């Protein structure tokens, strides 16, 4: 089987992290976002993965070459000369996707869940039509485009954008499986699969919805990245508790790379991910944060709801909260307060940031 992963965007919502590397390579749960999907695809027997790229392709290519041998799969890059939306990339990769009559997966690259790839294959083959969309339940459907379908059969009737009255609480989860015949519907131009392809498939009776069990999050912006991390760590607690860290300074679900160093009298957790080569000095309190590779958190600092970029340094007695994001190689001086700051790479911060803002 084959899969196409849409990794073409600029990742603007996840800046300043994506100023240093493409969003699919930003570590989520101590592993590049994209790798969670690639490993899950390899596990169900996918042998060829196409990455639809338009931005910073060389970095992705290098990283994925290393994974090819390890996972025994082929990963190819499909380069867009211009952004082709969510359907155009399928037309661009048509030769690969139609090399046989097997159905293929299409995925958005910035979602986190317990990927149900085998269930998708079984469900798709069972109804025998052209396409399957995975849907997930949300609390506030009015913020999304919702999918209206028959709960008995899964057949999709329609899509409603941001409904003001309740019609459904199921939304498109960004994971699909298609029969190759879908490519007859798509031309090689910038096209939205959600708006310009799915409604016609639904009216032809060719599109079905499979409901996702378990957690789901679009982790493409900092606030949701942190929420998704909490869900992912909770999922690890249920499925692979041995991967989580424990100890006298650890509270709740905490993931720590073995190479990280944690000082004395700290309080780490709940919901913290600490990457490789991170140094945390004595007396530090961290909750609901991701600390990326090579960062240093100096003594007695206090962090909540932050993402600390690669090789950044947080000074002594600093306090940071409210979805503060440090880009790569940022220095925050001692005893400062940062409230919801987005700080671009290679900056040194010498004054407090009491109101949420972007620091250029």
Coordinates of C-alpha atoms in Angstrom, one line a residue:
X1 CA 0.0 0.0 0.0
X2 CA 0.9 3.7 -0.4
X3 CA 0.3 6.9 1.4
X4 CA 0.6 10.6 0.6
X5 CA 1.2 13.0 3.4
X6 CA 0.5 16.7 2.9
X7 CA 3.5 18.6 4.3
X8 CA 3.5 21.6 1.9
X9 CA 2.5 24.5 4.2
X10 CA 4.8 27.1 5.6
X11 CA 3.8 26.3 9.2
X12 CA 3.0 29.9 10.0
X13 CA 0.7 29.0 12.9
X14 CA 3.5 27.3 14.7
X15 CA 6.0 30.1 14.5
X16 CA 8.6 30.9 15.8
X17 CA 9.5 27.2 15.9
X18 CA 8.9 26.8 12.1
X19 CA 11.4 29.6 11.3
X20 CA 14.1 27.0 12.2
X21 CA 12.7 23.9 10.7
X22 CA 9.7 22.6 8.7
X23 CA 6.7 21.9 10.9
X24 CA 6.7 18.1 10.3
X25 CA 10.2 17.9 11.8
X26 CA 9.2 19.8 15.0
X27 CA 9.4 17.3 17.8
X28 CA 6.1 16.3 19.4
X29 CA 6.4 13.9 22.3
X30 CA 10.2 13.8 21.6
X31 CA 9.7 12.6 18.0
X32 CA 9.3 14.6 14.8
X33 CA 5.5 15.1 14.2
X34 CA 5.8 13.4 10.8
X35 CA 7.6 10.3 12.2
X36 CA 4.6 9.4 14.4
X37 CA 2.6 8.9 11.2
X38 CA 5.4 7.3 9.1
X39 CA 6.0 4.6 11.8
X40 CA 2.2 3.9 12.1
X41 CA 1.9 3.6 8.3
X42 CA 4.9 1.2 8.2
X43 CA 3.4 -0.9 10.9
X44 CA 0.3 -1.7 8.8
X45 CA 2.4 -2.6 5.8
X46 CA 2.6 0.6 3.8
X47 CA 5.6 0.3 1.6
X48 CA 5.7 3.7 -0.2
X49 CA 5.1 7.1 1.3
X50 CA 4.9 10.3 -0.9
X51 CA 5.6 13.6 0.9
X52 CA 3.9 16.5 -0.9
X53 CA 6.4 19.3 -0.2
X54 CA 6.8 22.9 -1.3
X55 CA 8.9 24.4 1.5
X56 CA 12.3 23.4 3.0
X57 CA 12.2 20.1 1.2
X58 CA 16.0 19.4 1.6
X59 CA 15.7 19.2 5.5
X60 CA 12.8 16.8 5.2
X61 CA 14.5 14.7 2.6
X62 CA 17.6 14.3 4.7
X63 CA 15.6 13.3 7.8
X64 CA 13.4 10.8 5.9
X65 CA 16.3 9.1 4.1
X66 CA 17.5 8.0 7.6
X67 CA 14.1 6.5 8.3
X68 CA 13.8 4.6 5.0
X69 CA 16.3 1.9 5.9
X70 CA 15.2 1.7 9.5
X71 CA 11.6 1.1 8.6
X72 CA 12.1 -0.7 5.3
X73 CA 9.9 1.7 3.3
X74 CA 10.4 4.0 0.4
X75 CA 9.8 7.7 1.0
X76 CA 9.7 10.0 -2.1
X77 CA 9.3 13.7 -2.3
X78 CA 6.7 15.3 -4.6
X79 CA 7.8 18.9 -5.1
X80 CA 5.1 21.5 -5.8
X81 CA 6.3 24.5 -7.9
X82 CA 3.3 26.4 -6.6
X83 CA 1.1 25.6 -3.6
X84 CA -1.5 23.1 -4.9
X85 CA -4.0 23.1 -2.0
X86 CA -5.2 19.8 -0.5
X87 CA -6.2 18.0 -3.7
X88 CA -3.6 19.2 -6.3
X89 CA -0.8 17.2 -4.7
X90 CA -2.7 14.0 -5.4
X91 CA -2.8 14.8 -9.1
X92 CA 0.9 15.7 -9.0
X93 CA 1.7 12.2 -7.5
X94 CA -0.8 10.4 -9.8
X95 CA 1.8 8.1 -11.4
X96 CA 2.9 6.7 -8.0
X97 CA -0.6 6.5 -6.6
X98 CA -2.1 4.7 -9.6
X99 CA 0.8 2.2 -10.1
X100 CA -1.7 -0.5 -8.9
X101 CA -5.3 -0.7 -7.9
X102 CA -4.8 -0.7 -4.2
X103 CA -6.4 2.1 -2.1
X104 CA -4.0 4.6 -0.7
X105 CA -3.9 6.9 2.4
X106 CA -3.9 10.7 2.4
X107 CA -3.0 12.5 5.6
X108 CA -2.6 16.0 7.0
X109 CA 0.8 16.1 8.7
X110 CA -0.1 18.0 11.9
X111 CA -2.5 15.8 13.6
X112 CA -2.0 13.6 16.7
X113 CA -4.1 10.6 17.5
X114 CA -3.9 6.8 17.9
X115 CA -3.7 6.3 14.1
X116 CA -6.4 3.8 13.1
X117 CA -4.8 2.7 9.8
X118 CA -5.8 -1.0 9.8
X119 CA -9.4 -0.1 10.8
X120 CA -9.5 2.4 7.9
X121 CA -8.4 -0.3 5.4
X122 CA -11.0 -2.8 6.6
X123 CA -13.8 -0.2 6.7
X124 CA -12.9 1.1 3.2
X125 CA -12.8 -2.4 1.6
X126 CA -16.1 -3.3 3.4
X127 CA -18.2 -0.4 1.8
X128 CA -16.3 -0.7 -1.5
X129 CA -16.8 2.9 -2.6
X130 CA -14.3 5.6 -3.7
X131 CA -13.4 7.3 -0.4
X132 CA -13.4 7.1 3.4
X133 CA -12.9 10.1 5.7
X134 CA -12.1 9.6 9.3
X135 CA -14.3 11.9 11.5
X136 CA -13.9 12.8 15.2
X137 CA -16.4 14.2 17.7
X138 CA -15.9 17.8 18.9
X139 CA -17.6 19.7 21.8
X140 CA -18.2 23.0 19.8
X141 CA -19.2 22.1 16.2
X142 CA -19.9 25.7 15.4
X143 CA -16.2 26.4 15.1
X144 CA -15.7 23.8 12.4
X145 CA -17.0 22.4 9.1
X146 CA -19.1 19.4 10.2
X147 CA -19.8 16.1 8.4
X148 CA -23.4 14.9 8.1
X149 CA -23.7 11.1 7.5
X150 CA -25.8 8.1 8.2
X151 CA -24.7 6.5 11.5
X152 CA -26.0 3.1 10.3
X153 CA -24.0 2.9 7.1
X154 CA -21.4 5.7 7.3
X155 CA -22.5 7.2 4.0
X156 CA -21.9 10.9 3.9
X157 CA -24.8 13.2 2.9
X158 CA -23.3 16.6 3.2
X159 CA -20.8 19.1 4.7
X160 CA -21.9 22.1 6.7
X161 CA -19.4 25.0 7.3
X162 CA -19.6 26.4 10.9
X163 CA -23.2 25.5 11.6
X164 CA -25.1 27.9 13.9
X165 CA -27.8 25.2 14.6
X166 CA -26.8 21.7 15.6
X167 CA -26.6 19.4 12.6
X168 CA -23.7 17.2 13.6
X169 CA -20.8 17.2 16.0
X170 CA -18.4 15.2 13.8
X171 CA -15.6 16.9 11.9
X172 CA -13.1 15.9 9.3
X173 CA -10.0 14.5 11.2
X174 CA -7.6 14.9 8.2
X175 CA -7.1 11.2 7.5
X176 CA -8.5 9.6 4.3
X177 CA -8.3 6.4 2.3
X178 CA -9.2 6.5 -1.4
X179 CA -9.5 4.2 -4.3
X180 CA -7.3 5.3 -7.3
X181 CA -10.4 6.3 -9.3
X182 CA -10.6 9.5 -7.2
X183 CA -7.8 10.8 -9.3
X184 CA -10.2 11.1 -12.3
X185 CA -11.9 13.9 -10.3
X186 CA -8.8 16.0 -9.7
X187 CA -6.9 18.2 -12.0
X188 CA -3.3 19.5 -11.6
X189 CA -4.3 22.9 -10.4
X190 CA -4.6 24.4 -6.9
X191 CA -7.7 22.7 -5.5
X192 CA -9.3 22.1 -2.1
X193 CA -10.2 18.5 -1.6
X194 CA -12.7 19.5 1.2
X195 CA -14.6 22.1 -0.9
X196 CA -14.1 21.1 -4.5
X197 CA -13.9 17.3 -4.4
X198 CA -15.7 15.8 -1.4
X199 CA -19.1 17.4 -1.9
X200 CA -19.3 15.8 -5.4
X201 CA -18.2 12.4 -4.1
X202 CA -20.8 12.6 -1.4
X203 CA -23.6 13.5 -3.9
X204 CA -22.5 10.5 -6.0
X205 CA -22.8 8.2 -2.9
X206 CA -19.0 7.5 -3.1
X207 CA -17.9 8.9 0.2
X208 CA -18.1 7.3 3.7
X209 CA -17.2 8.4 7.2
X210 CA -15.5 6.2 9.8
X211 CA -15.6 7.5 13.4
X212 CA -12.3 7.8 15.2
X213 CA -12.1 6.2 18.7
X214 CA -9.9 7.8 21.2
X215 CA -8.1 11.2 21.3
X216 CA -7.5 13.6 18.4
X217 CA -5.8 17.0 18.0
X218 CA -4.6 19.3 15.3
X219 CA -1.3 20.3 16.8
X220 CA -0.5 23.0 14.2
X221 CA -0.5 26.0 16.6
X222 CA 1.2 26.4 20.0
X223 CA -2.0 26.4 22.2
X224 CA -3.2 23.2 20.5
X225 CA 0.3 21.7 20.4
X226 CA 0.3 21.8 24.2
X227 CA -3.2 20.4 24.5
X228 CA -2.4 17.6 22.1
X229 CA 0.8 16.9 24.1
X230 CA -1.4 16.4 27.3
X231 CA -3.6 14.0 25.3
X232 CA -0.7 12.1 23.8
X233 CA 1.0 11.7 27.3
X234 CA -2.3 10.4 28.7
X235 CA -2.5 8.0 25.8
X236 CA 1.0 6.7 26.6
X237 CA -0.1 6.3 30.2
X238 CA -2.8 3.9 29.0
X239 CA -0.9 2.1 26.2
X240 CA 2.9 2.2 27.1
X241 CA 3.2 3.5 30.7
X242 CA 6.9 2.2 30.8
X243 CA 7.8 5.0 28.3
X244 CA 6.9 7.7 30.9
X245 CA 9.3 8.9 33.6
X246 CA 8.9 8.4 37.3
X247 CA 10.7 9.6 40.4
X248 CA 10.4 11.7 43.5
X249 CA 10.3 15.0 41.6
X250 CA 7.9 13.8 38.9
X251 CA 4.2 14.6 39.1
X252 CA 1.7 12.9 36.6
X253 CA 2.6 12.2 33.0
X254 CA 6.1 13.2 32.1
X255 CA 8.3 12.1 29.1
X256 CA 12.0 12.5 29.5
X257 CA 14.8 11.7 27.0
X258 CA 17.4 9.5 28.7
X259 CA 20.2 12.1 27.9
X260 CA 18.4 14.9 29.8
X261 CA 19.8 16.0 33.2
X262 CA 17.4 17.1 36.0
X263 CA 18.7 18.7 39.2
X264 CA 17.6 18.4 42.8
X265 CA 14.4 19.6 44.4
X266 CA 12.5 20.1 41.2
X267 CA 8.8 19.7 40.5
X268 CA 8.4 18.4 36.9
X269 CA 4.8 17.7 35.7
X270 CA 2.1 17.1 35.1
X271 CA 2.2 17.0 31.3
X272 CA 5.8 17.8 30.5
X273 CA 8.0 16.5 27.6
X274 CA 11.8 17.0 28.0
X275 CA 13.9 16.4 25.0
X276 CA 17.5 15.1 24.4
X277 CA 20.5 16.9 26.0
X278 CA 18.2 19.3 28.1
X279 CA 19.6 20.6 31.4
X280 CA 17.3 21.4 34.2
X281 CA 19.0 22.9 37.2
X282 CA 18.0 22.7 40.9
X283 CA 14.6 23.9 42.2
X284 CA 12.9 24.3 38.9
X285 CA 9.1 24.0 38.6
X286 CA 7.7 23.0 35.1
X287 CA 4.2 22.0 34.2
X288 CA 2.4 21.6 30.9
X289 CA 5.5 22.4 28.8
X290 CA 7.6 21.0 26.0
X291 CA 11.3 21.6 26.3
X292 CA 13.2 20.9 23.0
X293 CA 16.6 19.5 22.5
X294 CA 19.6 21.1 24.1
X295 CA 17.7 23.7 26.1
X296 CA 18.8 24.8 29.6
X297 CA 16.4 25.8 32.4
X298 CA 18.4 27.5 35.2
X299 CA 17.7 27.2 38.9
X300 CA 14.5 28.2 40.6
X301 CA 12.7 29.2 37.4
X302 CA 9.0 28.5 37.0
X303 CA 7.4 27.5 33.7
X304 CA 3.8 26.7 32.8
X305 CA 2.3 26.2 29.3
X306 CA 5.5 27.0 27.4
X307 CA 7.4 25.6 24.4
X308 CA 11.1 26.1 24.8
X309 CA 13.0 26.0 21.5
X310 CA 16.2 24.1 20.7
X311 CA 19.3 25.2 22.6
X312 CA 17.4 28.1 24.3
X313 CA 18.3 29.2 27.9
X314 CA 15.9 30.3 30.6
X315 CA 17.6 32.3 33.4
X316 CA 17.5 31.8 37.1
X317 CA 14.2 32.7 38.9
X318 CA 12.5 33.5 35.6
X319 CA 8.8 33.0 35.4
X320 CA 7.1 32.1 32.1
X321 CA 3.5 31.2 31.3
X322 CA 0.4 31.5 29.1
X323 CA 1.6 29.8 26.0
X324 CA 5.0 31.4 25.8
X325 CA 7.1 30.1 22.9
X326 CA 10.8 30.6 22.5
X327 CA 12.3 30.0 19.1
X328 CA 15.7 28.3 18.6
X329 CA 18.7 29.7 20.6
X330 CA 16.8 32.3 22.6
X331 CA 18.3 33.6 25.9
X332 CA 15.9 34.8 28.6
X333 CA 17.9 36.7 31.3
X334 CA 17.6 36.0 35.1
X335 CA 14.5 37.1 37.1
X336 CA 12.3 38.0 34.1
X337 CA 8.6 37.5 33.7
X338 CA 7.3 36.5 30.3
X339 CA 3.5 36.3 29.7
X340 CA 2.5 34.7 26.4
X341 CA 5.5 36.0 24.5
X342 CA 6.4 34.6 21.1
X343 CA 10.2 35.2 20.8
X344 CA 11.9 34.8 17.4
X345 CA 15.1 32.7 17.1
X346 CA 18.6 34.0 18.2
X347 CA 17.3 36.7 20.5
X348 CA 18.4 37.7 24.0
X349 CA 15.6 39.1 26.2
X350 CA 16.7 41.5 28.9
X351 CA 13.3 42.9 30.1
X352 CA 10.1 41.4 31.2
X353 CA 7.2 40.9 28.8
X354 CA 4.0 41.4 30.9
X355 CA 1.6 41.3 28.0
X356 CA 1.3 38.7 25.2
X357 CA 3.3 39.9 22.1
X358 CA 5.7 38.8 19.4
X359 CA 9.3 39.8 20.0
X360 CA 11.2 40.4 16.8

